[in-house]
Short mmCIF file of C-alpha atoms in Angstrom, two decimals:
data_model
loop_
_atom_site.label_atom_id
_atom_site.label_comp_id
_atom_site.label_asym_id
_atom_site.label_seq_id
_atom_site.Cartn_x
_atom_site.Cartn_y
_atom_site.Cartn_z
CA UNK A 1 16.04 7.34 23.42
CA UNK A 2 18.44 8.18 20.53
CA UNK A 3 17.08 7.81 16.85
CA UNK A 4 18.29 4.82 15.14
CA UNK A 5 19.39 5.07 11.54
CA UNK A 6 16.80 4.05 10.06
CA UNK A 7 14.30 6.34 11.28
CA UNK A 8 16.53 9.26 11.03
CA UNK A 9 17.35 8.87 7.15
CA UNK A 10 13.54 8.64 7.09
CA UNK A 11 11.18 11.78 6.35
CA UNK A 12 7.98 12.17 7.93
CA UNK A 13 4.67 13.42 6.90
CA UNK A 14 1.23 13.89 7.22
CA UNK A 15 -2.17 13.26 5.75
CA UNK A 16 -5.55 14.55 6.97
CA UNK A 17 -8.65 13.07 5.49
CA UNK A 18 -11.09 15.58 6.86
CA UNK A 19 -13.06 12.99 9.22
CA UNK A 20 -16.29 14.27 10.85
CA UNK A 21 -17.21 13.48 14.25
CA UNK A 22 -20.14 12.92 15.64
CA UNK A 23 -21.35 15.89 18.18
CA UNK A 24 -18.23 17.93 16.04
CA UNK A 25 -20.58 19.41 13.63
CA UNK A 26 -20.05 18.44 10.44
CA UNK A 27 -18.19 18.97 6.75
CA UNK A 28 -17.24 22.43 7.32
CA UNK A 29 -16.35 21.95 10.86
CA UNK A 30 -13.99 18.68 9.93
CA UNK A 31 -12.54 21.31 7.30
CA UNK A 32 -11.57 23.51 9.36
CA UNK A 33 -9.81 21.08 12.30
CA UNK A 34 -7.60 19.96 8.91
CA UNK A 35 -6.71 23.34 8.15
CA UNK A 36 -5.72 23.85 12.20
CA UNK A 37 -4.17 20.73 12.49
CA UNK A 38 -2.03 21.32 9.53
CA UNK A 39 -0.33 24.60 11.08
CA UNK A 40 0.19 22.49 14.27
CA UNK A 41 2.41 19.75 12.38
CA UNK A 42 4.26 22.30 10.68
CA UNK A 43 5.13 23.75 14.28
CA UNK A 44 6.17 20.05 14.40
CA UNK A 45 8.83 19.77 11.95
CA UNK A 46 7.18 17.29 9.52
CA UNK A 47 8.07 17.38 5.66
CA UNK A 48 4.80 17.90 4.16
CA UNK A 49 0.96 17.70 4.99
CA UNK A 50 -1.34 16.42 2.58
CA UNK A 51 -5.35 16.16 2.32
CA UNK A 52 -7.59 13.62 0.79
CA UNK A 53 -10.32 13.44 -1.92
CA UNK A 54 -13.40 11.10 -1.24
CA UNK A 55 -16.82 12.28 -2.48
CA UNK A 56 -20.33 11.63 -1.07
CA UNK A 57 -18.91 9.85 2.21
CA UNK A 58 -20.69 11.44 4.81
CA UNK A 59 -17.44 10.57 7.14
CA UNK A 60 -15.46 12.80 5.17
CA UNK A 61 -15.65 16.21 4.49
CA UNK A 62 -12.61 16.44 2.23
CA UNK A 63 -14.19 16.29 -1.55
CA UNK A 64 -12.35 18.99 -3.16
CA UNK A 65 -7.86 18.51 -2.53
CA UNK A 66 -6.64 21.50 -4.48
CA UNK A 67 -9.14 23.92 -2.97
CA UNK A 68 -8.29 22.65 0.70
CA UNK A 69 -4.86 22.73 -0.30
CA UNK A 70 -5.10 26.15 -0.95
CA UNK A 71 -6.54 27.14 2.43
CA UNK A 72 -3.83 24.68 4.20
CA UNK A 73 -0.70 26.57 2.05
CA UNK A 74 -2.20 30.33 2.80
CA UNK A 75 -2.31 29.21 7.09
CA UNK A 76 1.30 28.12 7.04
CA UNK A 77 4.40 29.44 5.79
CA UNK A 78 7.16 26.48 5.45
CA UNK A 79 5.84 23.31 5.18
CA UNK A 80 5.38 21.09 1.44
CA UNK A 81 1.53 20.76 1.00
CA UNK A 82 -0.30 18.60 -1.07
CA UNK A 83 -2.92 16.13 -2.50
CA UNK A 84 -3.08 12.62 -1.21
CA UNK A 85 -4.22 12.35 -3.46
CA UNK A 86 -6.48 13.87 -6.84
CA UNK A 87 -7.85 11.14 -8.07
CA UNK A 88 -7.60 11.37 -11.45
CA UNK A 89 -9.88 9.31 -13.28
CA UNK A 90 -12.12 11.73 -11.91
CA UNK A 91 -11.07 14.90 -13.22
CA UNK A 92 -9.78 16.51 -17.28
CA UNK A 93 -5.95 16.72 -16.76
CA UNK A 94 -5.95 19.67 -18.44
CA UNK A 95 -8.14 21.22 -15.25
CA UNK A 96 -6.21 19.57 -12.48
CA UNK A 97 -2.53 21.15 -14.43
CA UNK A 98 -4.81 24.52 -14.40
CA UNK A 99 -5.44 23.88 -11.07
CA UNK A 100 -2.38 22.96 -9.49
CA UNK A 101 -0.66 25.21 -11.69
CA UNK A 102 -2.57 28.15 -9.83
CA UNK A 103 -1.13 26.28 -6.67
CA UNK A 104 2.09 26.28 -7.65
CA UNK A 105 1.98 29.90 -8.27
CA UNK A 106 0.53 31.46 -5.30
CA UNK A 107 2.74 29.28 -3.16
CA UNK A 108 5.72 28.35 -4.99
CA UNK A 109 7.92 25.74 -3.87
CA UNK A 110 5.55 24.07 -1.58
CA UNK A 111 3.09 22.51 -3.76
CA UNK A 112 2.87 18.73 -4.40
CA UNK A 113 0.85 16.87 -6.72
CA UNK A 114 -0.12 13.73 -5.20
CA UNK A 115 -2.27 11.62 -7.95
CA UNK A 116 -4.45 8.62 -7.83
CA UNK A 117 -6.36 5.97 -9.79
CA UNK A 118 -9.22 5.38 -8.23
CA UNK A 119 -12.99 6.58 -9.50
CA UNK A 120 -15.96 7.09 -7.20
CA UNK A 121 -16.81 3.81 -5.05
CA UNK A 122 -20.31 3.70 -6.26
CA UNK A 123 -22.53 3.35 -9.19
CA UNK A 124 -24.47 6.53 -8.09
CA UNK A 125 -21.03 8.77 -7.27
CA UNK A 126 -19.27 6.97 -10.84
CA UNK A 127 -22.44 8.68 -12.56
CA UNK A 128 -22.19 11.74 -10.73
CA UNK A 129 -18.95 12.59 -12.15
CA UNK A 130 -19.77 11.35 -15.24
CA UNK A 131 -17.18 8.31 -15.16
CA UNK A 132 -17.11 4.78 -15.08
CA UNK A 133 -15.03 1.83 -13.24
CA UNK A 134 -12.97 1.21 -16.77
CA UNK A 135 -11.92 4.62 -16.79
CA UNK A 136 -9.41 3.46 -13.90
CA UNK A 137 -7.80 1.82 -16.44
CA UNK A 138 -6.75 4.75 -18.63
CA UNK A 139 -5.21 6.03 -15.31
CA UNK A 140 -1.34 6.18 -17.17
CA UNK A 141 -2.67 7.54 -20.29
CA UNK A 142 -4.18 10.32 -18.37
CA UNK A 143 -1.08 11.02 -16.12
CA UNK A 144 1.12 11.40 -19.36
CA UNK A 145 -1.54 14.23 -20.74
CA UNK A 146 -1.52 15.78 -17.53
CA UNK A 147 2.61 15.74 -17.14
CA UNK A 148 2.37 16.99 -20.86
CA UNK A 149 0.61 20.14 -19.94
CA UNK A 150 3.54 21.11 -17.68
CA UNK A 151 6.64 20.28 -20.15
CA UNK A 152 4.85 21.84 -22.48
CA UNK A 153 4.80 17.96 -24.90
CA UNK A 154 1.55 18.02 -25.16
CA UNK A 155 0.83 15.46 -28.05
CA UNK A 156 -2.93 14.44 -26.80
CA UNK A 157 -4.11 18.45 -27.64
CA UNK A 158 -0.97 20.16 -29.57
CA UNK A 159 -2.90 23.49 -29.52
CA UNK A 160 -4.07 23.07 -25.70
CA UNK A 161 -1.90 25.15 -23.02
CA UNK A 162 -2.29 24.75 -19.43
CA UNK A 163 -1.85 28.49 -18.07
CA UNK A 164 -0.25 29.04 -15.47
CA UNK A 165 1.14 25.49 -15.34
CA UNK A 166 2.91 25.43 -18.39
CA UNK A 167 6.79 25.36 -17.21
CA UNK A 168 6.19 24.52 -13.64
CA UNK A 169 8.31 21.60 -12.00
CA UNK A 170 5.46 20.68 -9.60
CA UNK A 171 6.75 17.01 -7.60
CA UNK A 172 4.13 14.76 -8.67
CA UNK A 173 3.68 11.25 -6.59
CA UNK A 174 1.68 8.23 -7.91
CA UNK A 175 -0.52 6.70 -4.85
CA UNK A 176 -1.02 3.11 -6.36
CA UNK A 177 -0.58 -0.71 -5.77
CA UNK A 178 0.32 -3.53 -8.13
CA UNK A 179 -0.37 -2.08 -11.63
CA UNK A 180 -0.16 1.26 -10.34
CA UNK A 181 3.40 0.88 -9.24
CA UNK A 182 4.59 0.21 -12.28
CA UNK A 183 2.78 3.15 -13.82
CA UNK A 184 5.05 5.31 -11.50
CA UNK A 185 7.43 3.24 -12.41
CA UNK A 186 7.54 3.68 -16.31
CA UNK A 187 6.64 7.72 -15.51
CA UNK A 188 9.92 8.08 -13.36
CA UNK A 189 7.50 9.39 -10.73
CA UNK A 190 7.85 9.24 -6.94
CA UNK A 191 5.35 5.92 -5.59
CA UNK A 192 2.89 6.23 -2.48
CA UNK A 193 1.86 3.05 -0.89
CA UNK A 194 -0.06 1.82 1.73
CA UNK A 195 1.71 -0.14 4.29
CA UNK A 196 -0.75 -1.01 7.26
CA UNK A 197 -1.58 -4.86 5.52
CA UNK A 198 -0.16 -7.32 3.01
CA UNK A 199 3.45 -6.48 3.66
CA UNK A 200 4.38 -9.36 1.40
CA UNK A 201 2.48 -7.73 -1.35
CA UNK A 202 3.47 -4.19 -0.46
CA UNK A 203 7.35 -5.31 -1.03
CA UNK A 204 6.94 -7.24 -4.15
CA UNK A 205 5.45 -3.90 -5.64
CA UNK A 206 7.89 -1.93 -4.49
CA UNK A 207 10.71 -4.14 -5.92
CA UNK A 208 8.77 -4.39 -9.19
CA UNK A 209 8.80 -0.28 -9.13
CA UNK A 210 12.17 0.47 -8.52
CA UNK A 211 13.28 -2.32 -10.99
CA UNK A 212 10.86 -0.60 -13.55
CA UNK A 213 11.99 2.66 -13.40
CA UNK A 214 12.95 4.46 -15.55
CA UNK A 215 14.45 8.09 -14.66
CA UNK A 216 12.64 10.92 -16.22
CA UNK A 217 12.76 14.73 -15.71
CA UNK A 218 10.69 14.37 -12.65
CA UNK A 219 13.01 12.04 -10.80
CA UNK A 220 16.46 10.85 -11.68
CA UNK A 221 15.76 7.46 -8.83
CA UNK A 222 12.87 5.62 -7.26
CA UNK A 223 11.48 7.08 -4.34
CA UNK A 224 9.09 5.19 -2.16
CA UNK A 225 6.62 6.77 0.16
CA UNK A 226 4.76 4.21 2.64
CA UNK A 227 1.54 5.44 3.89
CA UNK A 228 -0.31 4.12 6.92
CA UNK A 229 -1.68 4.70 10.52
CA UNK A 230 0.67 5.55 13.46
CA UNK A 231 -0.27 6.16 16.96
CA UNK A 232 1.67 6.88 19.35
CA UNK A 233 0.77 7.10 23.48
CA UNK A 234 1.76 6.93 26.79
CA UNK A 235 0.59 3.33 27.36
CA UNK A 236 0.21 0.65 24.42
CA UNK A 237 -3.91 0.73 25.98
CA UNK A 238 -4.06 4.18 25.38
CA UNK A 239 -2.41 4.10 21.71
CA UNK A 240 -4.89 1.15 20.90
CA UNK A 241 -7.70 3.04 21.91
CA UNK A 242 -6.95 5.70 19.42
CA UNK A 243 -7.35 3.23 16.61
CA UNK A 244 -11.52 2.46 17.73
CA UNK A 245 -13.23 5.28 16.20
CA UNK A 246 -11.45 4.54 12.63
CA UNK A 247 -11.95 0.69 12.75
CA UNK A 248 -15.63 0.81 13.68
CA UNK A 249 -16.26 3.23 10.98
CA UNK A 250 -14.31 1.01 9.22
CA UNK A 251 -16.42 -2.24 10.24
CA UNK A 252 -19.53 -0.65 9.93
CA UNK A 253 -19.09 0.58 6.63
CA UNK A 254 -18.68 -3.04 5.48
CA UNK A 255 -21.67 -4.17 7.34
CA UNK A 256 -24.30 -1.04 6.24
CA UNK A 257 -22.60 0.19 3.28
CA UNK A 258 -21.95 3.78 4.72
CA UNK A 259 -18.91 5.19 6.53
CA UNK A 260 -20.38 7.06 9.56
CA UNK A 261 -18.92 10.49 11.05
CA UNK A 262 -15.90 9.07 13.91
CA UNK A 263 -17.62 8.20 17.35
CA UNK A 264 -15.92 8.31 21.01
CA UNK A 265 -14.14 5.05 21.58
CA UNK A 266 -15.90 4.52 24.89
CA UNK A 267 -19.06 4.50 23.52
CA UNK A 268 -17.70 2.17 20.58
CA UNK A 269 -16.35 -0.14 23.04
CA UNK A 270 -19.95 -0.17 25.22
CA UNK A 271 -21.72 -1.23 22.14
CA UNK A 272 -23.00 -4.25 21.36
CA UNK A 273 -22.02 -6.15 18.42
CA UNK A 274 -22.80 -9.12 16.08
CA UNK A 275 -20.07 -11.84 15.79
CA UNK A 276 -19.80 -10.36 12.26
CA UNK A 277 -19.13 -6.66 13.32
CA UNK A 278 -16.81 -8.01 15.98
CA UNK A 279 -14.60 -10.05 13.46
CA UNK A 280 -14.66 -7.02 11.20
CA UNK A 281 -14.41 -4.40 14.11
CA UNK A 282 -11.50 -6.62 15.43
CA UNK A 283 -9.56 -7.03 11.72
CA UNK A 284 -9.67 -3.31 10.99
CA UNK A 285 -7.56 -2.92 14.07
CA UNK A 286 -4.89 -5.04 13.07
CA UNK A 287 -1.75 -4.42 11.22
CA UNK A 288 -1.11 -0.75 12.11
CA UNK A 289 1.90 0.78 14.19
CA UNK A 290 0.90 1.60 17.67
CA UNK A 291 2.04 1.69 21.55
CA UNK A 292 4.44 3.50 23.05
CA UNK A 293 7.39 5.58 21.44
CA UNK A 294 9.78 2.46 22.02
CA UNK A 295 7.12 0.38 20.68
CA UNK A 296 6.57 2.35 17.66
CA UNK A 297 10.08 3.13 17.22
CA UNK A 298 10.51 -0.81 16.40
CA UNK A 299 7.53 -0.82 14.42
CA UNK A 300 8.85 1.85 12.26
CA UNK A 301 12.53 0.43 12.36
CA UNK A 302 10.88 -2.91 10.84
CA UNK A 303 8.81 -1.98 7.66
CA UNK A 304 11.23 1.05 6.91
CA UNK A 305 14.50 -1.80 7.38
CA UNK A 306 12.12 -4.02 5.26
CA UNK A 307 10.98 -1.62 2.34
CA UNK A 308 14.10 1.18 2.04
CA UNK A 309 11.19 3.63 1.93
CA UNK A 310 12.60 7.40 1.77
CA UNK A 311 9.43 8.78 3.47
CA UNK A 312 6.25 7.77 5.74
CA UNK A 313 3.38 9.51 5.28
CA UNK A 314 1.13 9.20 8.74
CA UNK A 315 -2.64 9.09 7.88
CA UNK A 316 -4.13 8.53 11.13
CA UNK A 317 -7.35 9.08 12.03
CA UNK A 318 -9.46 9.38 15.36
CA UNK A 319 -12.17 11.20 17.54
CA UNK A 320 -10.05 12.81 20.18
CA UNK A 321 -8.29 15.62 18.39
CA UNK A 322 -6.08 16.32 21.61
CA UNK A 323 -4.89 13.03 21.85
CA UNK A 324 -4.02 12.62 18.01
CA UNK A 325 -1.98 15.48 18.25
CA UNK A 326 -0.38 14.28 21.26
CA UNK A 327 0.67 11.12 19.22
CA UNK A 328 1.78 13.30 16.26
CA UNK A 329 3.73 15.41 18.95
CA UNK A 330 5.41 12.13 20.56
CA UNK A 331 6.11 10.84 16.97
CA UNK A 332 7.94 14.10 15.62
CA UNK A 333 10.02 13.84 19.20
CA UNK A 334 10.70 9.88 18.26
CA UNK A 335 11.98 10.52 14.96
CA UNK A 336 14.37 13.68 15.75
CA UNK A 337 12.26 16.10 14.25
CA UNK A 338 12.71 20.15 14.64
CA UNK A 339 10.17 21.26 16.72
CA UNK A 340 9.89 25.01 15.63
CA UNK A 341 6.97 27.47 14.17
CA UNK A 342 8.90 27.49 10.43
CA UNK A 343 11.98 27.06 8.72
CA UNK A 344 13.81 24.16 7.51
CA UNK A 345 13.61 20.85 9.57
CA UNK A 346 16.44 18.74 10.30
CA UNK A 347 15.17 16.27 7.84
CA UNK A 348 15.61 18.80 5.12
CA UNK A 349 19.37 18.53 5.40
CA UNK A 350 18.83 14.71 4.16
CA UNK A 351 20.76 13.64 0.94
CA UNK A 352 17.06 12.96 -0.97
CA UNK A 353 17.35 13.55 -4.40
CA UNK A 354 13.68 13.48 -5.19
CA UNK A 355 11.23 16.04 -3.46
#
């Protein structure tokens, strides 16, 4: 099956959230599958491979970005890596410009600086870190501060330098929605958005961006990056079945207010469940690209036709390790990718004019 257009003017990439399984050990074993699987989709061909920040979710082990980052970057040799993202409400932006300035220099020219909005999820983690739900809102005032400290403009502390970051071009991305988008938008900053539901709403942010933006010296054009789950398998039953561990975590999250460590799907699927669980269980499975490579090729075709996105950044979860990389292996064969241990990938060669 050739590569259609679409999908070929396309980049491809990857985030890892760091799931725990149950029977898997736990955080530090999750850590370290992130830091294998990354060296295995660089083998692949894909663009870049990003990990997550959650904290006090005893699903995920991923709570601090940079420093997995760091371990990701020093076990490969070619591939962008990156934060999908800091969230930073969280964090001082004069910390996360040290930080990522540090980054930058140990591994330079692969380091991205993925950045989101979002503050801990509940009252206990919010006081933890010493924030609080409004401080979401001063989410664009904070990303100018934290630009500042690279340029050098740094109006919110004139005497304040971020070493090393100071004069460092690190790409920065803005993973938002709604609001958000247009924060990217006025920044001149590359947009991350999640495109697994509310496709209507998904492409009346992404119009709103790239009518909004304005070019800055971190991008001359808008540059959309959709985010979601892809699975990929030899039957469409087998691809489904890849998406159970992440929607019953999913589902039961919502009905005991804690995201459990990823279970096998048969032993999901043998459960019993309320009607409640089952609606929820059932939902959470919906609206995600999956089947076979023809199937997914379509899939793909459709909401990159749809959106003009210059990138899709695969976040997939699920218990089998062997069989996600077996979908990420099918996918980088679907989409034309390079399958080599380093160097450029075919992709590279594509007239992007943002990172």
């Amino acid at each position: 099956m050739g590569v259609s257009s679409v999908i070929a003017q396309t980049r491809f990439s990857v985030l890892d959230r760091s799931r725990t399984r149950e029977a898997h050990g736990n955080g530090p074993q999750a850590l370290r599958d992130t830091v294998d699987l990354a060296r295995r989709i660089e083998a692949l061909g894909y663009h870049r491979f990003w990990v997550s920040e959650h904290h006090s979710v005893p699903g995920v082990a991923g709570s601090a970005p940079t420093v997995l980052a760091s371990a990701v970057a020093a076990a490969t040799s070619s591939i962008r890596v990156g934060t999908g993202g800091v969230m930073l409400p969280n964090h001082q932006p004069l910390v996360v410009a040290e930080q990522f300035g540090v980054l930058e220099s140990l591994f330079p020219g692969r380091i991205d600086m993925g950045l989101g909005r979002s503050v801990g999820f509940t009252d206990g983690i919010r006081r933890a870190l010493g924030r609080d739900k409004k401080d979401a809102g001063s989410f664009a005032t904070q990303l100018g501060e934290l630009l500042g400290y690279f340029t050098g403009d740094q109006s919110a502390h004139p005497q304040v330098h971020a070493h090393p970051a100071e004069g460092l071009r690190i790409p920065a991305f803005v993973l938002a929605t709604g609001a958000g988008a247009q924060v990217a938008a006025a920044a001149g900053l590359p947009l991350v958005i999640a495109a697994a539901r509310g496709e209507d709403e998904m492409l009346r942010a992404i119009e709103g961006y790239r009518e909004a933006f304005r070019p800055s010296a971190w991008g001359e054009r808008p540059y959309v990056v959709l985010s979601g789950t892809v699975a990929v398998a030899g039957t469409s039953d087998e691809a489904a079945r890849l998406l159970v561990p992440e929607a019953w975590a999913s589902a039961y999250s919502r009905t005991h207010g804690s995201f459990p460590p990823l279970a096998p799907a048969d032993e999901i699927l043998a459960r019993p469940m309320s009607d409640r669980e089952r609606g929820l269980f059932d939902d959470a499975r919906r609206g995600h690209i999956h089947g076979t490579q023809d199937e997914v090729a379509d899939g793909l075709e459709k909401v990159l036709g749809r959106s003009g996105a210059d990138e899709y950044l695969v976040a997939t979860s699920t218990y089998d390790r062997g069989a996600l990389l077996d979908s990420y292996r099918r996918l980088a064969r679907l989409v034309g990718l390079t399958d080599t241990q380093a160097g450029p990938t075919e992709q590279d060669g594509c007239d992007k004019s943002n990172p």
